[in-house]
GROMACS .gro file of C-alpha atoms in nm:
model
   99
    1MET     CA    1   0.000   0.000   0.000
    2LYS     CA    2   0.138   0.342  -0.103
    3VAL     CA    3   0.120   0.612   0.165
    4LYS     CA    4   0.068   0.968   0.046
    5ALA     CA    5   0.260   1.244   0.220
    6GLN     CA    6   0.040   1.499   0.390
    7VAL     CA    7   0.082   1.844   0.236
    8ARG     CA    8   0.098   2.125   0.487
    9LEU     CA    9  -0.085   2.428   0.350
   10SER     CA   10   0.023   2.782   0.425
   11LEU     CA   11  -0.219   3.037   0.560
   12TYR     CA   12  -0.257   3.175   0.207
   13GLU     CA   13  -0.328   2.829   0.064
   14ARG     CA   14  -0.584   2.766   0.338
   15GLY     CA   15  -0.746   3.093   0.231
   16ILE     CA   16  -0.786   2.947  -0.120
   17VAL     CA   17  -0.951   2.640   0.034
   18GLU     CA   18  -1.191   2.866   0.225
   19ALA     CA   19  -1.270   3.067  -0.090
   20LEU     CA   20  -1.341   2.747  -0.286
   21SER     CA   21  -1.585   2.645  -0.015
   22ALA     CA   22  -1.748   2.983   0.033
   23ASP     CA   23  -1.761   3.108  -0.325
   24HIS     CA   24  -1.776   2.788  -0.531
   25GLY     CA   25  -1.964   2.548  -0.306
   26TYR     CA   26  -1.690   2.288  -0.257
   27PRO     CA   27  -1.707   2.082   0.061
   28ALA     CA   28  -1.398   2.162   0.273
   29SER     CA   29  -1.230   1.826   0.212
   30GLU     CA   30  -1.281   1.852  -0.166
   31ALA     CA   31  -1.156   2.213  -0.170
   32ARG     CA   32  -0.843   2.110   0.018
   33ALA     CA   33  -0.788   1.817  -0.218
   34LEU     CA   34  -0.815   2.054  -0.516
   35VAL     CA   35  -0.558   2.293  -0.370
   36VAL     CA   36  -0.326   2.001  -0.293
   37GLU     CA   37  -0.370   1.869  -0.648
   38TYR     CA   38  -0.264   2.207  -0.790
   39ILE     CA   39  -0.019   2.296  -0.510
   40GLU     CA   40   0.281   2.312  -0.742
   41ILE     CA   41   0.098   2.569  -0.957
   42VAL     CA   42  -0.020   2.773  -0.658
   43ARG     CA   43   0.333   2.786  -0.520
   44LYS     CA   44   0.488   2.860  -0.860
   45LEU     CA   45   0.256   3.156  -0.917
   46GLY     CA   46   0.313   3.289  -0.565
   47GLY     CA   47   0.075   3.485  -0.347
   48TYR     CA   48   0.041   3.794  -0.561
   49GLU     CA   49  -0.333   3.770  -0.619
   50ASN     CA   50  -0.599   3.741  -0.355
   51CYS     CA   51  -0.718   3.397  -0.248
   52THR     CA   52  -1.053   3.432  -0.423
   53HIS     CA   53  -0.879   3.488  -0.757
   54TYR     CA   54  -0.682   3.164  -0.729
   55ALA     CA   55  -0.992   2.983  -0.606
   56GLN     CA   56  -1.168   3.095  -0.924
   57LEU     CA   57  -0.875   2.978  -1.138
   58LEU     CA   58  -0.860   2.637  -0.969
   59ASP     CA   59  -1.236   2.592  -1.007
   60LEU     CA   60  -1.211   2.681  -1.376
   61ALA     CA   61  -0.917   2.443  -1.423
   62ARG     CA   62  -1.114   2.162  -1.259
   63ARG     CA   63  -1.428   2.226  -1.466
   64SER     CA   64  -1.233   2.251  -1.791
   65GLU     CA   65  -1.025   1.943  -1.705
   66HIS     CA   66  -0.702   2.141  -1.732
   67SER     CA   67  -0.446   1.928  -1.546
   68PRO     CA   68  -0.173   2.071  -1.323
   69ALA     CA   69   0.087   1.928  -1.566
   70GLU     CA   70  -0.069   2.116  -1.860
   71TRP     CA   71  -0.084   2.437  -1.660
   72LEU     CA   72   0.278   2.402  -1.548
   73GLU     CA   73   0.386   2.332  -1.907
   74ARG     CA   74   0.216   2.654  -2.018
   75ILE     CA   75   0.388   2.855  -1.742
   76GLN     CA   76   0.725   2.711  -1.840
   77GLY     CA   77   0.661   2.800  -2.204
   78ILE     CA   78   0.587   3.159  -2.107
   79GLU     CA   79   0.900   3.176  -1.891
   80LYS     CA   80   1.114   3.047  -2.177
   81GLY     CA   81   0.968   3.316  -2.403
   82GLU     CA   82   1.052   3.581  -2.146
   83LEU     CA   83   1.412   3.459  -2.134
   84ARG     CA   84   1.440   3.499  -2.511
   85ASP     CA   85   1.292   3.850  -2.502
   86ARG     CA   86   1.578   4.097  -2.539
   87GLY     CA   87   1.366   4.386  -2.421
   88ILE     CA   88   1.269   4.716  -2.576
   89GLY     CA   89   1.621   4.858  -2.550
   90SER     CA   90   1.741   4.603  -2.803
   91GLU     CA   91   1.455   4.691  -3.037
   92GLU     CA   92   1.530   5.063  -3.007
   93ARG     CA   93   1.902   5.013  -3.081
   94GLN     CA   94   1.817   4.806  -3.388
   95TYR     CA   95   1.576   5.077  -3.509
   96LEU     CA   96   1.833   5.355  -3.460
   97GLN     CA   97   2.098   5.158  -3.649
   98THR     CA   98   1.873   5.139  -3.956
   99LYS     CA   99   1.823   5.517  -3.965
   0.00000   0.00000   0.00000
């Protein structure tokens, strides 16, 4: 029998659980399970938005069957694009050189 490690949620993550219950009608245990399922995403994105915003995103991901792996893949794709972006200074220098 495989034993799952218990995930300890931060105060912020518990706020997302509460918002899922209050705003989206999830029973507390199901809301917690949803946050745990997407915990890597929640932690990757950080606590910049309010808990209700992330609760809405997690509910939407669940309803649209958007897996945590797909979401993480999308984030990583965006980050790779940002690394390749040379910034506006590079664009301006290129423009001035053609004048």
